[in-house]
PDB file of C-alpha atoms and ligand atoms in Angstrom:
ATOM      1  CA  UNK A   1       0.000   0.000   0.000  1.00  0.00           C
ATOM      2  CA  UNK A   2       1.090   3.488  -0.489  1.00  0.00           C
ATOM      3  CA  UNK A   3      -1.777   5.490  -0.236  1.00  0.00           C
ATOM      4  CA  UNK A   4      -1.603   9.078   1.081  1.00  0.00           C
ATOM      5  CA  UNK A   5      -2.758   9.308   4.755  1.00  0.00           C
ATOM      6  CA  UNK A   6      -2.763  12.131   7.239  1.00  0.00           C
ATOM      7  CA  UNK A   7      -2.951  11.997  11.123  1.00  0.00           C
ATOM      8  CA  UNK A   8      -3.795  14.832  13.262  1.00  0.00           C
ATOM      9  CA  UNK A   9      -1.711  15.491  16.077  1.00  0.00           C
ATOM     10  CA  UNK A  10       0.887  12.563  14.688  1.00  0.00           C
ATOM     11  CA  UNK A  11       4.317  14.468  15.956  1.00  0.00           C
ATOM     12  CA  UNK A  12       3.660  12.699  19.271  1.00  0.00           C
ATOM     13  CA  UNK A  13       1.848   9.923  21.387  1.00  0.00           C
ATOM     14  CA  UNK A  14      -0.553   7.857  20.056  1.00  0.00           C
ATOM     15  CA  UNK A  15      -0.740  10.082  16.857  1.00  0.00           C
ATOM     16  CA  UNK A  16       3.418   9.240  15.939  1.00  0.00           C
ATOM     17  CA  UNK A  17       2.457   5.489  16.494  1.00  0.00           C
ATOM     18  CA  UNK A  18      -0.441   5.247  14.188  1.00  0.00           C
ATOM     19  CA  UNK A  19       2.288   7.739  11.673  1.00  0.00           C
ATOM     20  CA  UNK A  20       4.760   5.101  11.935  1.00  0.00           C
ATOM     21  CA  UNK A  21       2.379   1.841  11.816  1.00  0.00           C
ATOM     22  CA  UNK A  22       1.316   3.253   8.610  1.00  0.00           C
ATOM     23  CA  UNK A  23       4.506   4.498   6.955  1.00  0.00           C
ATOM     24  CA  UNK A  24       5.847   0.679   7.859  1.00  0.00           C
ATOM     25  CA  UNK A  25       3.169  -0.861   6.245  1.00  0.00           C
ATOM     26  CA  UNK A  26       3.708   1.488   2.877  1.00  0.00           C
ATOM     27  CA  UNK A  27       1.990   4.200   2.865  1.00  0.00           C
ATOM     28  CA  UNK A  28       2.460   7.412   2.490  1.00  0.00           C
ATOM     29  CA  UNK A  29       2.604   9.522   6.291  1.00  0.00           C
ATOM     30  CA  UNK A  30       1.978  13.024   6.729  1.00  0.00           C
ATOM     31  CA  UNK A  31       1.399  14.690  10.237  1.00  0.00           C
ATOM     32  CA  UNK A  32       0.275  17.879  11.163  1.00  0.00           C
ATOM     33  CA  UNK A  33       1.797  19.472  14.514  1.00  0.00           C
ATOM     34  CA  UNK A  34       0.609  22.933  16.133  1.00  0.00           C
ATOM     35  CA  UNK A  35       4.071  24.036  17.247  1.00  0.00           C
ATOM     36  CA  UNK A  36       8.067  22.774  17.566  1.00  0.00           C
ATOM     37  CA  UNK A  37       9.479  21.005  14.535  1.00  0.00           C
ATOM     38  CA  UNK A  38       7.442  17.361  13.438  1.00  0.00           C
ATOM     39  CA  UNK A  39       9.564  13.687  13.229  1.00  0.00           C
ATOM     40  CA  UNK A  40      12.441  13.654  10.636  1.00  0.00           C
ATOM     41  CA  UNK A  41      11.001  10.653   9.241  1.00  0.00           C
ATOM     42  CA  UNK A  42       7.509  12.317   8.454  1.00  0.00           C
ATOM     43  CA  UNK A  43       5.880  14.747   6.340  1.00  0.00           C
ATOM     44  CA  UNK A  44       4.858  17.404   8.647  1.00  0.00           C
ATOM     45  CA  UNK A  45       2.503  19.961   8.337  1.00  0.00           C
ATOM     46  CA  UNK A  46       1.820  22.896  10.843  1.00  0.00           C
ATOM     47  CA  UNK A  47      -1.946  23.032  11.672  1.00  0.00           C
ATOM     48  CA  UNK A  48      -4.555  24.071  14.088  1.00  0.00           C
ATOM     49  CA  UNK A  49      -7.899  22.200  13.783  1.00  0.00           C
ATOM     50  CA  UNK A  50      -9.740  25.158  15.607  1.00  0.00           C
ATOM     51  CA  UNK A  51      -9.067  27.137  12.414  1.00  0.00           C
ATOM     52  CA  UNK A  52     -10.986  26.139   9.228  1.00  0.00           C
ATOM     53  CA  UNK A  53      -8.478  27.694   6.858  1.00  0.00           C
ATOM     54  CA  UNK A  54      -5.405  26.196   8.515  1.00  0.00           C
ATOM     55  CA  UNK A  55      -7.376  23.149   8.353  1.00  0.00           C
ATOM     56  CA  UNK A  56      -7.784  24.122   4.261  1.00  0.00           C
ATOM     57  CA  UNK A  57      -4.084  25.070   4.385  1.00  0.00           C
ATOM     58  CA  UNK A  58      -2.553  22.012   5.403  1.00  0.00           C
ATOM     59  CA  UNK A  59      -4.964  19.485   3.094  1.00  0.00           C
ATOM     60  CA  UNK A  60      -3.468  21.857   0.094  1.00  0.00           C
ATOM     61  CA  UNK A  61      -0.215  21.010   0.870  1.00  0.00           C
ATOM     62  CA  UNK A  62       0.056  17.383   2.065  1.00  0.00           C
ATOM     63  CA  UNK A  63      -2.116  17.079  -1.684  1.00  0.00           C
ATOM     64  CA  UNK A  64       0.734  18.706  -3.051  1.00  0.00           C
ATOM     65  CA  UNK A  65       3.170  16.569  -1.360  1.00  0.00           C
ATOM     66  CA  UNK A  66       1.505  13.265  -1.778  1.00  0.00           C
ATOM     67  CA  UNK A  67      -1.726  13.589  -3.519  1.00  0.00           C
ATOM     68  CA  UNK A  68      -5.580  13.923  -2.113  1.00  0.00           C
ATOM     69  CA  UNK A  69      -5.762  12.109   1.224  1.00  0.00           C
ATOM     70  CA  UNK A  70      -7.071   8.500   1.340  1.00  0.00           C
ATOM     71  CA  UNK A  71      -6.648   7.713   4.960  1.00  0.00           C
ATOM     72  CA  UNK A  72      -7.193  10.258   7.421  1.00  0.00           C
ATOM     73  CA  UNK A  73      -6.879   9.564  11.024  1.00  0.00           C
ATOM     74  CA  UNK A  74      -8.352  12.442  13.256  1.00  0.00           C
ATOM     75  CA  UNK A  75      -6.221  12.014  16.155  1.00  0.00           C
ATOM     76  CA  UNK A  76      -5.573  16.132  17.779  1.00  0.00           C
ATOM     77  CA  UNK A  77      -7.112  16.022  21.072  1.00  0.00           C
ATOM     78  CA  UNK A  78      -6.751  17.774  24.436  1.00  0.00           C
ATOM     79  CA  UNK A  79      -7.854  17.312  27.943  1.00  0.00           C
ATOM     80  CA  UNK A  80      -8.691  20.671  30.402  1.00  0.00           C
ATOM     81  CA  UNK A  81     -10.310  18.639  33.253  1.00  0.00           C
ATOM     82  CA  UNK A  82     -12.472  20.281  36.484  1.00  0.00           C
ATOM     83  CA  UNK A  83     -15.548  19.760  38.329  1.00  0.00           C
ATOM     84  CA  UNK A  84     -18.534  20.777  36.430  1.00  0.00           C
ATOM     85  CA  UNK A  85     -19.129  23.647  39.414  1.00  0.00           C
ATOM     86  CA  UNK A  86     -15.743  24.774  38.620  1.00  0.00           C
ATOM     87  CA  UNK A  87     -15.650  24.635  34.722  1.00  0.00           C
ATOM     88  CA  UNK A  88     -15.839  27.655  33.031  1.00  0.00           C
ATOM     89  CA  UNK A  89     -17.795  27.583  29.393  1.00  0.00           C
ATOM     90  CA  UNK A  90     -14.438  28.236  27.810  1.00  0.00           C
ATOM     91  CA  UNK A  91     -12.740  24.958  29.587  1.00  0.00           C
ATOM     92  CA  UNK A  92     -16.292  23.515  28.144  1.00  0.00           C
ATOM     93  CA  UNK A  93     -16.452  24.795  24.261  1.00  0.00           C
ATOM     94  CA  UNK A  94     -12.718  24.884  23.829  1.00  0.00           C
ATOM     95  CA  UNK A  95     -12.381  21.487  24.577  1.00  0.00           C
ATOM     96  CA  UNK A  96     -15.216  20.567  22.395  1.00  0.00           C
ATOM     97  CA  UNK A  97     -14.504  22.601  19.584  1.00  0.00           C
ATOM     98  CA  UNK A  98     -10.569  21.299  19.257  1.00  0.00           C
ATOM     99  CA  UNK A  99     -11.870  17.207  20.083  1.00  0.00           C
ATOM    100  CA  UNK A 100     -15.254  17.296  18.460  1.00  0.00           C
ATOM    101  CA  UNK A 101     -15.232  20.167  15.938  1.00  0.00           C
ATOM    102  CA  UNK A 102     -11.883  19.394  15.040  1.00  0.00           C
ATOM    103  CA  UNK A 103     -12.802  16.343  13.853  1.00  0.00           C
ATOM    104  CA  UNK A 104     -15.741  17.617  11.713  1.00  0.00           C
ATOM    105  CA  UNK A 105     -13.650  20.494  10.383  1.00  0.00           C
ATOM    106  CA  UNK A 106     -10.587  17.558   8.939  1.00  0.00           C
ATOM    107  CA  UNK A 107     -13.409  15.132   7.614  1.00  0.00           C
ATOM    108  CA  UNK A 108     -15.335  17.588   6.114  1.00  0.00           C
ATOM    109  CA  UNK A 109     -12.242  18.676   4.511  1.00  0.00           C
ATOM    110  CA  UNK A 110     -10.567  15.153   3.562  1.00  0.00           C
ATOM    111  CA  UNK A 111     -14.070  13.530   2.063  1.00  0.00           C
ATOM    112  CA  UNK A 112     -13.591  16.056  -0.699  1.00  0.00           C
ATOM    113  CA  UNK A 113     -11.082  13.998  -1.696  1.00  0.00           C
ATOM    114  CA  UNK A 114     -12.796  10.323  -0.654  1.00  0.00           C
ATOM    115  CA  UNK A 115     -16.255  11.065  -2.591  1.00  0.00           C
ATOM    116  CA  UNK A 116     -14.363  12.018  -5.861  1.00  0.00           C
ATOM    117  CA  UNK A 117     -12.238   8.815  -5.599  1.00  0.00           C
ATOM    118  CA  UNK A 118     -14.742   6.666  -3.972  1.00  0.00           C
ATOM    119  CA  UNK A 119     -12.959   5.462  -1.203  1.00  0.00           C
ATOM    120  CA  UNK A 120     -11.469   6.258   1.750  1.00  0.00           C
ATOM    121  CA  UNK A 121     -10.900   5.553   5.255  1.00  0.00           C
ATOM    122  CA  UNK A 122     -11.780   7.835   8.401  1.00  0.00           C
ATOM    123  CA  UNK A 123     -10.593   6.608  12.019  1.00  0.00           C
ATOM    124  CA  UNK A 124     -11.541   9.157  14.450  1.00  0.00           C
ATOM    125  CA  UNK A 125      -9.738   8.763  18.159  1.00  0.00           C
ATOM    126  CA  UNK A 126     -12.214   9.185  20.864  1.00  0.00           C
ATOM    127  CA  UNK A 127     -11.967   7.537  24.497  1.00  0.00           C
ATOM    128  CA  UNK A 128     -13.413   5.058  26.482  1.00  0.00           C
ATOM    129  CA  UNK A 129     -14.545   7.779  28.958  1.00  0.00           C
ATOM    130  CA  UNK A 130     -16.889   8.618  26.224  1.00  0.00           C
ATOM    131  CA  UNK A 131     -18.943   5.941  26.614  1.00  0.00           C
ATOM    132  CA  UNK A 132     -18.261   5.305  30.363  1.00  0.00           C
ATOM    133  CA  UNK A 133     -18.153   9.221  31.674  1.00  0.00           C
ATOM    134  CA  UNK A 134     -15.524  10.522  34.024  1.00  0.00           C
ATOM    135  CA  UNK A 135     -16.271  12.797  37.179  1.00  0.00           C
ATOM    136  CA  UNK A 136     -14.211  15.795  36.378  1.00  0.00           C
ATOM    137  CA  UNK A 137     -13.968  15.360  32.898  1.00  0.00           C
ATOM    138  CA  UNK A 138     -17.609  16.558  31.274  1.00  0.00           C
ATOM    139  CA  UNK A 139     -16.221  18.469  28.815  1.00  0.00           C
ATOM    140  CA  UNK A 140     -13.548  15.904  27.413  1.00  0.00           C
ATOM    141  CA  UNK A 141     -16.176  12.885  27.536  1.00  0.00           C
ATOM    142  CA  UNK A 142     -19.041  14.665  25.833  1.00  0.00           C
ATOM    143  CA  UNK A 143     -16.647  15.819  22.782  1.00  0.00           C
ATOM    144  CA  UNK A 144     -15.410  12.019  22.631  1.00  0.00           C
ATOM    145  CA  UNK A 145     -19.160  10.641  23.208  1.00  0.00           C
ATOM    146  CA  UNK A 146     -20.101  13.399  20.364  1.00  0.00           C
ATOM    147  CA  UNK A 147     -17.298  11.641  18.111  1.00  0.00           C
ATOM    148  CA  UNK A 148     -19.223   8.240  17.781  1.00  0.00           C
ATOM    149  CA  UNK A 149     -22.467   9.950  16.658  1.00  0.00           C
ATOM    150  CA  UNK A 150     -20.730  11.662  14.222  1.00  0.00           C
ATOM    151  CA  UNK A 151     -18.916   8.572  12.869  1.00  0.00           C
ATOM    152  CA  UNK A 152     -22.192   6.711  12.535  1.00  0.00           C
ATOM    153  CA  UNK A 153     -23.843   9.230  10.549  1.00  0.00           C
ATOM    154  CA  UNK A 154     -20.757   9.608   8.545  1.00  0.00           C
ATOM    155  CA  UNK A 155     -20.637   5.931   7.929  1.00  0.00           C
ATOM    156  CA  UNK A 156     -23.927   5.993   6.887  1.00  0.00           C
ATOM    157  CA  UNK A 157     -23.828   9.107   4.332  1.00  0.00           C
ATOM    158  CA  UNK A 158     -20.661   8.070   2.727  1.00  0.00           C
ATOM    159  CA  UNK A 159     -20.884   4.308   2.673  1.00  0.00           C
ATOM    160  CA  UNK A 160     -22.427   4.064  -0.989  1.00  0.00           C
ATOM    161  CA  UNK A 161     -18.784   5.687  -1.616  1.00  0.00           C
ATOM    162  CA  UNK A 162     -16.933   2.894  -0.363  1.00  0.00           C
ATOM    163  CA  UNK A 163     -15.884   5.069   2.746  1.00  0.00           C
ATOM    164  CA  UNK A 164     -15.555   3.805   6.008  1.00  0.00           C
ATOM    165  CA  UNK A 165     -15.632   5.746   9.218  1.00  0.00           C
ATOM    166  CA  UNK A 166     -14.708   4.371  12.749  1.00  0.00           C
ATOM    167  CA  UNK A 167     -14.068   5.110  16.496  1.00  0.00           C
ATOM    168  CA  UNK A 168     -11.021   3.290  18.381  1.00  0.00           C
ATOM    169  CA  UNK A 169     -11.676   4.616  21.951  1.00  0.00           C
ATOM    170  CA  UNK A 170      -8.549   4.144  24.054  1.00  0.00           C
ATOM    171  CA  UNK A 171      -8.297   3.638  27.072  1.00  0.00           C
ATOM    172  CA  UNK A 172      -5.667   4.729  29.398  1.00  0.00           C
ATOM    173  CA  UNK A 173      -2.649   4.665  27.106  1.00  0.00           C
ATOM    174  CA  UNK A 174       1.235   6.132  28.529  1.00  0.00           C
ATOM    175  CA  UNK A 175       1.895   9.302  26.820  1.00  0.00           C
ATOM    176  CA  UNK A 176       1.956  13.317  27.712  1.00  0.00           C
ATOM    177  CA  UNK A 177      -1.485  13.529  28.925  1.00  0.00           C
ATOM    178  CA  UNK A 178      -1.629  10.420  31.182  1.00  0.00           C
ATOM    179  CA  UNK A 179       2.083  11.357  32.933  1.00  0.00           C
ATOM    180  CA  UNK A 180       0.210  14.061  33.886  1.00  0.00           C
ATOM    181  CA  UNK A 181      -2.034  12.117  36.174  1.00  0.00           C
ATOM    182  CA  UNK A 182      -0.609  12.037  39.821  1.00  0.00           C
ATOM    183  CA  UNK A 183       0.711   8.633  40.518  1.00  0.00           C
ATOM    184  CA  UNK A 184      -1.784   7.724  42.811  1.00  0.00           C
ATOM    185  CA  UNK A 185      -4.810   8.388  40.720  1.00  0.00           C
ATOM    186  CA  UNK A 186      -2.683   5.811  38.383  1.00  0.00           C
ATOM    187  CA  UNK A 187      -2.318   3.540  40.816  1.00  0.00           C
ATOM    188  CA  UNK A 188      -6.283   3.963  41.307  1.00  0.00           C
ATOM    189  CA  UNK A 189      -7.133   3.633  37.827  1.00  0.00           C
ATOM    190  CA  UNK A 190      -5.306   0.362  37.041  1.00  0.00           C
ATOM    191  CA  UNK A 191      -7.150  -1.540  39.611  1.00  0.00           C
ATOM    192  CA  UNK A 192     -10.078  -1.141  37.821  1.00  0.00           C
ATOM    193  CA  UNK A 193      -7.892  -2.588  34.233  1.00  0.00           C
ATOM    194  CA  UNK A 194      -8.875  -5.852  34.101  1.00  0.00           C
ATOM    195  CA  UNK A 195      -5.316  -6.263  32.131  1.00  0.00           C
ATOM    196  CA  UNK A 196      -3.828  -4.580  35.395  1.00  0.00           C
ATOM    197  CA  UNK A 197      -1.533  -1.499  33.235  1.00  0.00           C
ATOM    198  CA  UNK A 198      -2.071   1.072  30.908  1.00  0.00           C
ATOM    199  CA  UNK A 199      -1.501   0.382  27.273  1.00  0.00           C
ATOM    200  CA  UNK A 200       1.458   1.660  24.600  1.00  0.00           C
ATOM    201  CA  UNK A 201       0.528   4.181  21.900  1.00  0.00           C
ATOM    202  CA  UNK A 202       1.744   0.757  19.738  1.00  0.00           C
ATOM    203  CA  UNK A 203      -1.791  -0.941  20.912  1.00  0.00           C
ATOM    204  CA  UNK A 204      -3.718   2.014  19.369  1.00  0.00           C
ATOM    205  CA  UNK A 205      -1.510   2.073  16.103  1.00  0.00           C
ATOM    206  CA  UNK A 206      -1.815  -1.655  15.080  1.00  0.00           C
ATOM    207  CA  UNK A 207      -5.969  -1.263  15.526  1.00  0.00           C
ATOM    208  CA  UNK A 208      -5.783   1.553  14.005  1.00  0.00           C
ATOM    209  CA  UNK A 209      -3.713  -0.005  11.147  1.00  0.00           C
ATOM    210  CA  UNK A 210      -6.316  -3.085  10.892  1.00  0.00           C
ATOM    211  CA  UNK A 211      -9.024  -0.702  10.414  1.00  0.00           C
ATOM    212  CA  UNK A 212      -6.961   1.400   7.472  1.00  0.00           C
ATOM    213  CA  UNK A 213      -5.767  -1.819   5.935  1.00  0.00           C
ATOM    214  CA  UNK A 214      -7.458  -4.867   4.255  1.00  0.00           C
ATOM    215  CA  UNK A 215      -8.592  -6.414   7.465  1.00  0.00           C
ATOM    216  CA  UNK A 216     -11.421  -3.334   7.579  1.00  0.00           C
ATOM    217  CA  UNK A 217     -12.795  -2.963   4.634  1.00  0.00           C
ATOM    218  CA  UNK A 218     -15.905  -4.267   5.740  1.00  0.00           C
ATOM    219  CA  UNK A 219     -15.886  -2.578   9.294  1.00  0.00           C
ATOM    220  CA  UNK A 220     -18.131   0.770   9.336  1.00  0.00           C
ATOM    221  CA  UNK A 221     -19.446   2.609  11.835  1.00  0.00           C
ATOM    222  CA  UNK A 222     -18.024   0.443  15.057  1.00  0.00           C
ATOM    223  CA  UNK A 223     -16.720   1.499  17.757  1.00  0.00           C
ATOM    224  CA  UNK A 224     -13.559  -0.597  19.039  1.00  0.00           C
ATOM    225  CA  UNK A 225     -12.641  -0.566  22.376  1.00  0.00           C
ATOM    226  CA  UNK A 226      -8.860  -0.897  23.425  1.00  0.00           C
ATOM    227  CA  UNK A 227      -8.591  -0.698  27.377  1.00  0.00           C
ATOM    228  CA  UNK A 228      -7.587  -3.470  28.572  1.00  0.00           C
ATOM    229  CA  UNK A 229     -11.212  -4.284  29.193  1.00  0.00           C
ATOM    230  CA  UNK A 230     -11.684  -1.524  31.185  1.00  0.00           C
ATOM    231  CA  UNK A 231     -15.480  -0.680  29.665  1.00  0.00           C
ATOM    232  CA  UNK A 232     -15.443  -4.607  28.828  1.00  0.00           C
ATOM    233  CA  UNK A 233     -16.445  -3.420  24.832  1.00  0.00           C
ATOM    234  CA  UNK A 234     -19.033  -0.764  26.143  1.00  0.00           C
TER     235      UNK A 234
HETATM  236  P1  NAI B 301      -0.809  14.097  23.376  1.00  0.00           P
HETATM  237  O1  NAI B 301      -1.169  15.257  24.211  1.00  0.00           O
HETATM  238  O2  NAI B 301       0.538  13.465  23.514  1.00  0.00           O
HETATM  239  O3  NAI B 301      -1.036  14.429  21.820  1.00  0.00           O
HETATM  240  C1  NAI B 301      -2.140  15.168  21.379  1.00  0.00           C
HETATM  241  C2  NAI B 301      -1.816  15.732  20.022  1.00  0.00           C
HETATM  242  O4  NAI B 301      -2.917  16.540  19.606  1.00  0.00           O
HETATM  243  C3  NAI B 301      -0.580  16.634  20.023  1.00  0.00           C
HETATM  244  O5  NAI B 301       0.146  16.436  18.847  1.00  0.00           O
HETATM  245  C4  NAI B 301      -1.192  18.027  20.047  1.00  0.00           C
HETATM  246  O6  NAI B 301      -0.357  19.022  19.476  1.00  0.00           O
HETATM  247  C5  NAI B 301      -2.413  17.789  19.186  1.00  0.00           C
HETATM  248  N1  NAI B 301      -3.405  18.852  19.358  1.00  0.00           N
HETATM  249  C6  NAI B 301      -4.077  19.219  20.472  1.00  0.00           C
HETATM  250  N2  NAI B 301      -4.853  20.295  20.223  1.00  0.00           N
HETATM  251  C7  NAI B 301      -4.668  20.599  18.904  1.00  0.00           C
HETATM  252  C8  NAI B 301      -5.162  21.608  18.046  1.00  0.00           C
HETATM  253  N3  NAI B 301      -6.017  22.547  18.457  1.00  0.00           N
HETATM  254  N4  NAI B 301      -4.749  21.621  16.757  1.00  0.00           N
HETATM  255  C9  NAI B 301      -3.882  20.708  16.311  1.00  0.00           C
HETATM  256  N5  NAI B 301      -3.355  19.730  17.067  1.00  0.00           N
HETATM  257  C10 NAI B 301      -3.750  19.704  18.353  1.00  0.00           C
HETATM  258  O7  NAI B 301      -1.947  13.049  23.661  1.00  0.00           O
HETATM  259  P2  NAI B 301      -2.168  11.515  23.263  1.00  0.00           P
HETATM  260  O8  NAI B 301      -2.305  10.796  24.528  1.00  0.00           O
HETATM  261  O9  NAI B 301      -1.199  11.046  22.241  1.00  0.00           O
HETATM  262  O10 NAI B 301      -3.643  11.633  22.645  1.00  0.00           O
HETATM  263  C11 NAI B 301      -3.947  11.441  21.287  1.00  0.00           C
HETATM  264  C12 NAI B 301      -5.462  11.263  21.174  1.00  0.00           C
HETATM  265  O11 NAI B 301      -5.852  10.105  21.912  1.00  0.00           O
HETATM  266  C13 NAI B 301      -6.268  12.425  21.757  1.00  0.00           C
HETATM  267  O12 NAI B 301      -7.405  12.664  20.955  1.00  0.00           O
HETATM  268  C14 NAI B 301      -6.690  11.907  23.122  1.00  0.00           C
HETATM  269  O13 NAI B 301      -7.863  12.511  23.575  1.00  0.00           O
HETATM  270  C15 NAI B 301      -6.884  10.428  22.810  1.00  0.00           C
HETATM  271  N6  NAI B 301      -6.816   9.565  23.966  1.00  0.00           N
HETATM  272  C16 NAI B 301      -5.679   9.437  24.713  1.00  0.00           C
HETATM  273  C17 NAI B 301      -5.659   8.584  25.800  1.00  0.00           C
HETATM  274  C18 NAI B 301      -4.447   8.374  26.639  1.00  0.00           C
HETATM  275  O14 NAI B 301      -4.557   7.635  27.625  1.00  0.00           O
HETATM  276  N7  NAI B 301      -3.298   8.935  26.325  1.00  0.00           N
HETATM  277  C19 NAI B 301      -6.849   7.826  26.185  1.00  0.00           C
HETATM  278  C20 NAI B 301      -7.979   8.011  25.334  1.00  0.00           C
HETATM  279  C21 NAI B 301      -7.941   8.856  24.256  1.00  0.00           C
END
């Protein structure tokens, strides 16, 4: 395979893994990054997904790079966690509009592409807290509940195209955002792993790289869990 595929958010975490679990198997990898400089090995792109016309920007130039996009993993996300009776509406609609609208704003952009060709893959990263909520995290788990609504309706508009459109909800995974967590609230939160630790960004790249690659050609619209069982498949 060498198809042209972006990920959002791929100059780090889970986003680099699914990058390099891609470029591996073929294809071609571009990333988009917000800031610093992206992986030697990739194509990198500088974009924010809260702006539309960086959004617009960066498509026009990975298309110039390596043609329209075929694969597009929206992967950007961002956590800004507090108690509801603490959370202002900007800790609300900013995290929303980066993890939910974000999402909308690349699709929207890279079906262009899919619907002329009439194919394409779409793997959107949510969370298992999406489906299982989180005290203290309202705002992060409604933009990553939103996510699987917006897949399924996706899957169902664009499906005649030979498009597919999935979730892989994550559970807790070691990168930036979980060694942020205070080691006791990690402690905590693997008791209740049935697999007992967190996973590697290398779990979410190889399901992600099933559902991109032969194996899911026939997988639309689902929602796969990988938690170490931790919402036992939701
Ligand atoms: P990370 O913080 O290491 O990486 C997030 C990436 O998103 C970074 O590249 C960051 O620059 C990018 N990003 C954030 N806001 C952006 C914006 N406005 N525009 C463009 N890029 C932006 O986090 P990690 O852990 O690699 O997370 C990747 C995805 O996986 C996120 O959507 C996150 O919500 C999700 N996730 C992570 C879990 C974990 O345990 N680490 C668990 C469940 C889901």
């Amino acid at each position: 395979m060498s198809r042209s595929v972006l990920v959002t958010g791929g100059n780090r975490g889970i986003g680099l893994a699914v990058a390099r679990e891609l470029a591996e198997a073929g294809d071609n990898v571009a990333v988009t990054h917000r800031s610093g400089e992206p992986p030697e090995d990739l194509f990198g792109v500088r974009c924010d997904i809260t702006d539309t016309a960086q959004v617009d920007a960066a498509f026009k130039e990975v298309e110039e790079h390596q043609g329209p996009v075929e694969v597009l993993v929206a992967n950007a996300g961002m956590n800004k966690d507090q108690l509801l009776a603490l959370m202002s509406e900007d800790d609300f609609s900013s995290v929303l509009d980066t993890n939910l609208t974000g999402s909308f704003r690349v699709a929207k952009r890279a079906v262009r592409g899919m619907m002329r060709k009439r194919s394409g893959r779409i793997v959107l990263i949510s969370s298992v807290v999406g489906l299982l909520g989180s005290g203290g995290q309202a705002n992060y788990a409604a933009s990553k509940a939103g996510l699987v609504g917006f897949a399924r309706s996706l899957a169902r508009e664009l499906g005649s195209r030979d498009i597919t459109v999935n979730v892989v909800a994550p559970g807790f995974i070691t990168t930036d955002m979980t060694d942020a967590l205070p080691e006791d609230r990690q402690n905590e939160i693997k008791k209740n792993v049935p697999l007992g630790r967190f996973g590697a960004p290398e779990d979410i790249a190889r399901t992600v790289g099933f559902l991109a690659g032969p194996g899911g050609a026939y997988i639309t619209g689902a929602v796969i869990p990988v938690d170490g069982g931790l919402g036992m498949g939701h």
